[in-house]
CSV table of C-alpha atoms and ligand atoms in Angstrom, one decimal:
chain,number,residue,atom,x,y,z
A,16,MET,CA,-0.1,0.1,0.0
A,17,GLU,CA,0.9,3.3,-1.2
A,18,THR,CA,1.3,6.3,1.2
A,19,VAL,CA,-0.7,9.2,-0.4
A,20,LEU,CA,0.0,13.5,0.9
A,21,SER,CA,-2.5,16.8,-0.5
A,22,GLY,CA,-2.4,19.8,1.4
A,23,ILE,CA,-3.0,23.4,0.8
A,24,ARG,CA,-2.8,27.0,2.6
A,25,PRO,CA,-5.7,27.6,4.7
A,26,THR,CA,-5.5,31.4,2.8
A,27,GLY,CA,-8.6,32.1,0.8
A,28,ASN,CA,-11.7,29.1,-0.5
A,29,LEU,CA,-10.9,26.3,-2.8
A,30,HIS,CA,-11.0,27.1,-6.2
A,31,LEU,CA,-11.3,25.0,-9.4
A,32,GLY,CA,-7.4,24.8,-9.6
A,33,ASN,CA,-6.8,23.9,-6.3
A,34,TYR,CA,-9.9,21.2,-7.1
A,35,PHE,CA,-8.6,20.0,-10.4
A,36,GLY,CA,-4.5,20.0,-9.1
A,37,ALA,CA,-4.9,18.4,-6.0
A,38,VAL,CA,-8.6,17.1,-4.1
A,39,LYS,CA,-10.0,15.4,-7.2
A,40,ASN,CA,-6.7,13.3,-7.3
A,41,PHE,CA,-6.7,12.5,-3.9
A,42,VAL,CA,-10.5,11.7,-3.7
A,43,LYS,CA,-9.9,9.6,-6.4
A,44,MET,CA,-7.0,7.8,-4.4
A,45,GLN,CA,-8.0,7.7,-0.8
A,46,HIS,CA,-9.6,4.3,-0.6
A,47,GLU,CA,-6.9,2.3,-2.3
A,48,ASN,CA,-3.8,4.2,-0.3
A,49,ARG,CA,-2.7,5.7,3.2
A,50,CYS,CA,-3.8,8.9,2.5
A,51,PHE,CA,-2.9,11.8,4.4
A,52,PHE,CA,-4.4,15.8,3.5
A,53,PHE,CA,-3.4,18.2,5.6
A,54,ILE,CA,-4.2,22.0,5.7
A,55,ALA,CA,-1.3,24.0,6.0
A,56,ASP,CA,-1.7,26.9,8.4
A,57,TYR,CA,1.9,26.9,8.9
A,58,HIS,CA,2.9,28.1,5.3
A,59,SER,CA,-0.2,30.4,5.7
A,60,LEU,CA,2.4,32.4,8.2
A,61,THR,CA,5.0,33.1,5.1
A,62,THR,CA,2.7,35.1,3.9
A,63,HIS,CA,-0.2,36.2,6.7
A,64,PRO,CA,2.2,37.6,9.2
A,65,HIS,CA,-1.0,38.8,11.1
A,66,PRO,CA,-3.6,35.6,11.0
A,67,ASP,CA,-6.9,37.4,12.5
A,68,ASN,CA,-8.4,34.7,10.9
A,69,LEU,CA,-6.8,31.5,11.3
A,70,GLN,CA,-8.8,29.6,13.0
A,71,GLN,CA,-11.7,30.9,11.3
A,72,SER,CA,-9.1,29.4,7.9
A,73,VAL,CA,-8.4,26.5,9.0
A,74,LYS,CA,-12.2,25.3,9.9
A,75,GLN,CA,-13.6,26.7,6.1
A,76,ILE,CA,-10.9,24.9,4.6
A,77,LEU,CA,-11.5,21.7,6.5
A,78,VAL,CA,-15.4,22.1,5.5
A,79,GLU,CA,-14.9,22.1,1.9
A,80,TYR,CA,-12.4,19.2,2.2
A,81,LEU,CA,-15.0,17.3,3.3
A,82,ALA,CA,-17.4,19.2,1.4
A,83,CYS,CA,-15.5,17.5,-1.8
A,84,GLY,CA,-15.8,13.7,-1.2
A,85,ILE,CA,-12.8,13.4,1.4
A,86,ASP,CA,-13.6,10.6,3.8
A,87,PRO,CA,-12.3,11.0,7.3
A,88,GLN,CA,-13.1,7.8,8.1
A,89,THR,CA,-10.5,6.3,5.5
A,90,ALA,CA,-7.9,9.1,5.0
A,91,THR,CA,-6.3,10.9,7.6
A,92,LEU,CA,-7.5,14.8,7.2
A,93,TYR,CA,-5.3,16.6,9.7
A,94,VAL,CA,-4.2,20.3,10.7
A,95,GLN,CA,0.3,20.5,9.8
A,96,SER,CA,-0.1,22.3,13.3
A,97,ASP,CA,-1.6,19.9,15.2
A,98,ILE,CA,1.5,17.9,15.0
A,99,PRO,CA,4.8,19.8,15.9
A,100,GLU,CA,6.8,17.1,14.9
A,101,THR,CA,6.6,18.5,11.6
A,102,VAL,CA,8.9,21.8,13.0
A,103,GLU,CA,10.9,19.3,14.2
A,104,LEU,CA,11.8,17.1,11.0
A,105,TYR,CA,11.5,21.7,9.5
A,106,LEU,CA,14.6,22.1,11.9
A,107,PHE,CA,17.1,18.5,10.8
A,108,LEU,CA,16.1,19.0,7.0
A,109,ASN,CA,17.1,22.7,7.0
A,110,MET,CA,20.4,21.9,8.2
A,111,ASN,CA,21.2,20.3,5.2
A,112,ALA,CA,19.8,22.5,2.6
A,113,TYR,CA,21.8,25.3,1.3
A,114,LEU,CA,21.0,28.6,0.9
A,115,GLY,CA,21.5,29.0,-3.2
A,116,GLU,CA,19.6,26.3,-4.2
A,117,LEU,CA,16.7,27.8,-1.8
A,118,GLU,CA,17.2,32.0,-3.6
A,119,ARG,CA,17.1,30.1,-7.1
A,120,CYS,CA,13.4,28.5,-6.0
A,121,ALA,CA,10.4,30.0,-8.8
A,122,SER,CA,7.5,30.2,-5.8
A,123,PHE,CA,10.6,32.1,-3.1
A,124,LYS,CA,11.8,34.5,-6.9
A,125,ASP,CA,8.1,35.2,-7.2
A,126,LYS,CA,7.6,36.0,-3.6
A,127,VAL,CA,10.2,38.3,-3.9
A,128,ARG,CA,9.1,40.0,-6.0
A,129,GLN,CA,5.6,40.5,-4.5
A,130,GLN,CA,6.3,41.1,-1.2
A,131,PRO,CA,9.8,43.0,-1.6
A,132,ASN,CA,9.0,44.2,2.0
A,133,ASN,CA,8.6,41.1,3.9
A,134,VAL,CA,11.4,38.7,2.4
A,135,ASN,CA,11.3,36.8,5.5
A,136,ALA,CA,13.4,33.3,6.3
A,137,GLY,CA,10.5,31.5,6.4
A,138,LEU,CA,9.5,32.2,2.1
A,139,LEU,CA,13.0,31.4,1.8
A,140,THR,CA,13.0,28.1,4.0
A,141,TYR,CA,9.2,27.2,2.3
A,142,PRO,CA,11.0,24.3,0.3
A,143,THR,CA,11.7,22.8,3.2
A,144,LEU,CA,8.7,22.8,5.4
A,145,MET,CA,6.9,21.6,2.6
A,146,ALA,CA,9.5,18.1,2.8
A,147,ALA,CA,9.4,17.8,6.1
A,148,ASP,CA,5.7,17.6,5.4
A,149,ILE,CA,5.5,14.6,3.1
A,150,LEU,CA,8.8,13.2,4.9
A,151,ILE,CA,6.7,13.5,8.0
A,152,HIS,CA,4.8,10.5,6.7
A,153,ASN,CA,7.5,8.8,3.7
A,154,ALA,CA,4.8,9.5,1.1
A,155,ASP,CA,5.2,7.6,-1.6
A,156,LYS,CA,2.6,10.0,-4.6
A,157,VAL,CA,1.9,14.1,-3.6
A,158,PRO,CA,-1.1,15.2,-6.0
A,159,VAL,CA,-0.5,18.6,-6.4
A,160,GLY,CA,-1.1,20.7,-9.4
A,161,LYS,CA,1.8,22.1,-11.6
A,162,ASP,CA,2.7,24.9,-9.8
A,163,GLN,CA,4.6,22.8,-6.9
A,164,GLU,CA,6.6,20.3,-9.1
A,165,GLN,CA,9.7,21.7,-8.2
A,166,HIS,CA,8.9,21.9,-5.1
A,167,LEU,CA,8.5,18.3,-5.0
A,168,GLU,CA,11.9,17.8,-6.8
A,169,MET,CA,13.3,19.5,-4.2
A,170,THR,CA,11.6,17.1,-1.3
A,171,ARG,CA,13.1,14.9,-3.5
A,172,THR,CA,17.1,16.3,-2.9
A,173,PHE,CA,16.2,16.5,0.7
A,174,ALA,CA,15.1,13.4,1.0
A,175,ASN,CA,17.9,12.0,-1.2
A,176,ARG,CA,20.9,14.4,1.0
A,177,PHE,CA,19.5,13.0,4.5
A,178,ASN,CA,20.0,9.4,3.1
A,179,LYS,CA,23.4,10.2,1.6
A,180,THR,CA,24.3,12.2,4.7
A,181,TYR,CA,23.8,9.6,7.0
A,182,GLY,CA,24.5,6.5,4.9
A,183,VAL,CA,20.8,5.2,5.8
A,184,ASN,CA,17.9,4.4,2.7
A,185,TYR,CA,15.5,5.9,5.2
A,186,PHE,CA,13.3,8.2,3.3
A,187,LYS,CA,11.7,7.5,-0.1
A,188,GLU,CA,11.6,10.1,-3.5
A,189,PRO,CA,7.9,11.0,-3.0
A,190,LYS,CA,6.5,11.8,-6.8
A,191,ALA,CA,4.6,14.5,-7.3
A,192,TYR,CA,1.6,12.2,-8.4
A,193,ASN,CA,-1.3,12.8,-11.4
A,194,PHE,CA,-2.3,9.2,-12.5
A,195,ASN,CA,0.4,9.0,-15.2
A,196,GLN,CA,-0.7,12.1,-16.9
A,197,ASP,CA,1.0,15.8,-17.0
A,198,LEU,CA,0.4,18.1,-13.7
A,199,ILE,CA,-2.2,20.5,-13.8
A,200,LYS,CA,-2.6,24.1,-13.9
A,201,ILE,CA,-6.0,25.7,-14.3
A,202,PRO,CA,-5.7,29.2,-16.1
A,203,GLY,CA,-7.8,32.3,-14.7
A,204,LEU,CA,-10.4,34.2,-15.9
A,205,ASP,CA,-8.5,36.9,-17.0
A,206,GLY,CA,-6.1,35.2,-19.5
A,207,SER,CA,-3.3,34.4,-16.6
A,208,THR,CA,-2.5,30.9,-17.2
A,209,LYS,CA,-3.0,30.7,-13.9
A,210,MET,CA,-6.2,30.2,-11.6
A,211,GLY,CA,-5.2,32.1,-7.8
A,212,LYS,CA,-6.6,33.0,-4.2
A,213,SER,CA,-5.4,36.2,-4.4
A,214,THR,CA,-5.4,36.7,-8.0
A,215,GLY,CA,-9.3,38.1,-8.7
A,216,ASN,CA,-9.1,35.3,-11.7
A,217,ALA,CA,-10.8,32.8,-9.9
A,218,ILE,CA,-13.9,30.3,-9.6
A,219,TYR,CA,-14.8,29.2,-5.9
A,220,LEU,CA,-16.3,26.1,-5.3
A,221,ILE,CA,-18.9,27.9,-2.3
A,222,ASP,CA,-19.6,30.7,-5.2
A,223,GLU,CA,-22.9,30.9,-5.9
A,224,PRO,CA,-24.8,30.7,-9.4
A,225,GLU,CA,-25.1,33.9,-10.3
A,226,VAL,CA,-21.5,34.9,-9.3
A,227,ILE,CA,-20.2,31.9,-11.5
A,228,ARG,CA,-22.6,33.6,-13.9
A,229,LYS,CA,-21.1,37.0,-13.7
A,230,LYS,CA,-17.5,35.7,-13.6
A,231,ILE,CA,-17.8,34.3,-16.5
A,232,MET,CA,-19.8,36.2,-19.2
A,233,LYS,CA,-17.3,38.9,-17.6
A,234,ALA,CA,-14.2,36.2,-18.8
A,235,LYS,CA,-11.6,37.6,-21.2
A,236,THR,CA,-11.5,36.8,-24.6
A,237,ASP,CA,-11.0,38.1,-28.6
A,238,MET,CA,-12.5,39.1,-31.0
A,239,GLY,CA,-13.0,35.2,-32.7
A,240,PRO,CA,-11.0,33.2,-34.9
A,241,THR,CA,-10.7,34.4,-39.0
A,242,MET,CA,-9.2,31.6,-39.9
A,243,GLU,CA,-9.8,27.7,-39.9
A,244,ASN,CA,-8.1,26.3,-37.2
A,245,GLN,CA,-6.3,28.7,-36.1
A,246,GLN,CA,-3.9,29.4,-33.3
A,247,ARG,CA,-5.7,30.5,-30.3
A,248,PRO,CA,-5.2,33.0,-28.4
A,249,GLN,CA,-3.7,32.3,-24.5
A,250,GLU,CA,-7.6,33.9,-22.5
A,251,ILE,CA,-9.3,31.1,-25.4
A,252,ILE,CA,-6.9,28.3,-24.6
A,253,ASN,CA,-8.0,29.1,-21.0
A,254,LEU,CA,-12.3,28.7,-21.5
A,255,PHE,CA,-11.2,25.7,-23.0
A,256,THR,CA,-8.9,24.7,-20.1
A,257,ILE,CA,-11.9,24.8,-18.3
A,258,MET,CA,-14.8,23.5,-19.9
A,259,GLU,CA,-12.2,20.5,-21.1
A,260,GLN,CA,-12.1,19.6,-17.0
A,261,VAL,CA,-16.4,20.3,-16.3
A,262,SER,CA,-18.0,20.2,-19.3
A,263,SER,CA,-18.6,16.7,-21.6
A,264,PRO,CA,-16.7,15.5,-24.3
A,265,ASP,CA,-19.9,16.3,-26.5
A,266,THR,CA,-19.9,19.5,-25.3
A,267,PHE,CA,-16.4,19.8,-25.4
A,268,GLN,CA,-15.7,19.0,-28.5
A,269,TYR,CA,-19.0,20.9,-30.5
A,270,PHE,CA,-17.2,24.0,-29.4
A,271,ASN,CA,-13.7,23.0,-30.3
A,272,ASP,CA,-15.4,22.3,-33.4
A,273,ALA,CA,-16.7,25.4,-33.8
A,274,TYR,CA,-13.4,27.6,-32.5
A,275,ASN,CA,-11.9,25.6,-35.9
A,276,ASN,CA,-14.4,26.3,-38.3
A,277,CYS,CA,-15.0,30.2,-37.0
A,278,SER,CA,-18.9,29.3,-36.4
A,279,ILE,CA,-18.4,29.9,-32.6
A,280,ARG,CA,-19.9,32.5,-30.8
A,281,TYR,CA,-18.0,33.1,-27.5
A,282,GLY,CA,-21.9,34.1,-25.6
A,283,ASP,CA,-22.9,30.5,-26.1
A,284,MET,CA,-20.0,29.5,-25.1
A,285,LYS,CA,-19.6,31.7,-21.9
A,286,LYS,CA,-23.2,30.6,-21.1
A,287,GLN,CA,-23.0,26.8,-21.6
A,288,LEU,CA,-19.2,26.6,-19.5
A,289,ALA,CA,-21.2,28.6,-16.6
A,290,GLU,CA,-24.5,26.0,-16.5
A,291,ASP,CA,-21.7,23.2,-16.4
A,292,VAL,CA,-20.0,24.6,-13.8
A,293,ILE,CA,-22.2,25.4,-11.8
A,294,HIS,CA,-23.7,21.6,-11.7
A,295,PHE,CA,-20.4,20.9,-11.2
A,296,CYS,CA,-20.2,23.0,-7.9
A,297,GLU,CA,-23.5,23.0,-6.8
A,298,PRO,CA,-23.8,20.0,-4.9
A,299,ILE,CA,-20.0,20.9,-3.5
A,300,ARG,CA,-21.7,23.5,-1.7
A,301,ALA,CA,-25.0,22.0,-0.7
A,302,ARG,CA,-22.5,20.2,0.9
A,303,MET,CA,-20.4,23.2,2.6
A,304,LEU,CA,-23.5,24.5,4.2
A,305,GLU,CA,-24.1,21.6,5.4
A,306,ILE,CA,-21.3,21.3,7.2
A,307,ALA,CA,-20.7,24.8,8.5
A,308,SER,CA,-22.6,24.5,11.2
A,309,ASN,CA,-21.5,21.6,13.0
A,310,ASN,CA,-19.5,22.7,14.6
A,311,GLU,CA,-18.8,19.6,17.0
A,312,TYR,CA,-19.1,17.1,14.0
A,313,LEU,CA,-15.5,19.6,12.7
A,314,GLN,CA,-13.8,19.5,16.2
A,315,LYS,CA,-14.5,16.0,16.2
A,316,ILE,CA,-13.2,15.4,12.8
A,317,ARG,CA,-10.3,17.3,13.8
A,318,LYS,CA,-9.0,15.7,16.5
A,319,ILE,CA,-9.4,12.1,15.3
A,320,GLY,CA,-7.0,13.8,12.3
A,321,ALA,CA,-4.6,15.0,14.8
A,322,GLU,CA,-4.4,11.4,16.3
A,323,LYS,CA,-3.8,9.0,13.7
A,324,ALA,CA,-1.1,11.8,11.9
A,325,HIS,CA,0.0,12.4,15.5
A,326,GLU,CA,0.6,8.7,16.2
A,327,SER,CA,2.6,8.0,12.0
A,328,ALA,CA,4.4,11.4,12.4
A,329,GLN,CA,5.7,10.5,16.1
A,330,LYS,CA,7.3,6.8,14.5
A,331,THR,CA,9.7,8.9,11.7
A,332,ILE,CA,10.9,11.8,14.2
A,333,ARG,CA,12.0,9.3,16.4
A,334,GLU,CA,13.4,6.7,13.7
A,335,VAL,CA,15.2,10.1,12.1
A,336,ARG,CA,16.5,11.3,16.3
A,337,LYS,CA,17.7,8.1,15.9
A,338,ILE,CA,19.5,8.1,12.9
A,339,ILE,CA,20.9,11.6,13.1
A,340,GLY,CA,22.3,10.6,17.0
A,341,PHE,CA,19.9,12.4,19.4
B,429,TYM,P1,-1.5,26.2,-2.2
B,429,TYM,O1,-2.6,26.5,-0.6
B,429,TYM,O2,-1.0,27.1,-3.7
B,429,TYM,O3,-2.8,24.9,-3.2
B,429,TYM,C1,-3.2,23.7,-2.7
B,429,TYM,C2,-2.4,23.0,-4.3
B,429,TYM,O4,-3.7,23.3,-5.0
B,429,TYM,C3,-2.7,23.9,-6.1
B,429,TYM,N1,-2.9,24.2,-6.9
B,429,TYM,C4,-3.6,24.5,-8.8
B,429,TYM,N2,-3.8,23.0,-9.3
B,429,TYM,C5,-4.1,23.2,-10.6
B,429,TYM,N3,-4.3,25.1,-11.1
B,429,TYM,C6,-4.0,25.4,-10.2
B,429,TYM,N4,-4.5,26.7,-11.0
B,429,TYM,C7,-4.0,25.4,-9.1
B,429,TYM,N5,-4.3,26.8,-7.9
B,429,TYM,C8,-3.1,25.6,-6.9
B,429,TYM,C9,-1.5,23.3,-6.3
B,429,TYM,O5,-0.5,22.8,-7.3
B,429,TYM,C10,-1.9,22.7,-4.4
B,429,TYM,O6,-1.0,21.2,-5.4
B,429,TYM,N6,2.4,25.0,-0.9
B,429,TYM,C11,1.2,24.0,-1.4
B,429,TYM,C12,0.5,24.0,0.1
B,429,TYM,C13,1.6,22.5,0.9
B,429,TYM,C14,1.6,21.4,0.1
B,429,TYM,C15,2.7,20.7,1.5
B,429,TYM,C16,1.3,20.6,-0.9
B,429,TYM,C17,1.7,22.6,2.2
B,429,TYM,N7,3.0,21.2,2.3
B,429,TYM,C18,3.4,19.3,1.2
B,429,TYM,C19,1.7,18.6,-1.2
B,429,TYM,C20,2.0,18.2,0.1
B,429,TYM,C21,0.8,25.4,-1.4
B,429,TYM,O7,1.0,26.7,-1.4
B,429,TYM,O8,-0.6,25.0,-1.7
């Protein structure tokens, strides 16, 4: 049985990118594997140093995970800060992580550009904390979106370096996973290649139907194709990429052909896309509303998750301490 782990930062509601990048694959794998799904609240401190709403955000993500179909009976659903062993492993891994490789990490460079006045050490060592999350359960597979590929590469580097340094074969080489397909990147509605939590270009699973309709009808498009089979601009590729995930293959084919023979009407395509996104999100939203008010249930899930994750993490940290010589 393989160990599968996935995680998300509690910095906003789940959007379609989160779902198709990380959650969907995890849900598909949860019954055949040893599965951990966690809420990365420590990670959120790298960009939100004053987390006034931390507990509320953690609760919201817990609700959203459950509504997406994560089964807390089979998978271990937990909150990162409930497992302080992760922090100890983070410290050990940091001792063998080098400034140059951390500075070269694409997500670090992005953050330096985005928040030049808050380039903290937590941002720099974000990949070692992420490696600690993964290695604390010695995961084999990590369902993530394309943006996390480099972090997974770094996790393998840290795992191998640990093994080499101490002359052991302890950590496995975890792989970013999407059922033998390329990792996915869901684009934004504004023509950019990535749907993001704070970029204003996202459709959230919790969005009401009318909100979804408005967002999609406003999505960026061009003047329309003028030549058969012509190359598509990014904003049009984006609409088709989202459609490929939420609509039926026939619908996708219909609009794809319409684009290629220049008969497409973007208004029709957007209307169809909006209805298909709504059809996809509605049951999830309904479950969210149902679960959100049940604090007792949520607290119980969190407690059980923490206990299960703790057991696995304690075993790892005990063995790692021994290997290092403590
Ligand atoms: P976060 O919170 O940014 O995103 C959570 C997951 O959603 C995926 N994702 C996307 N996938 C496809 N298209 C998109 N537009 C899109 N946007 C987000 C991300 O790839 C991710 O899988 N560093 C992680 C959290 C984390 C983690 C871990 C993940 C911390 N430790 C250990 C896995 C394993 C992050 O920032 O995710």
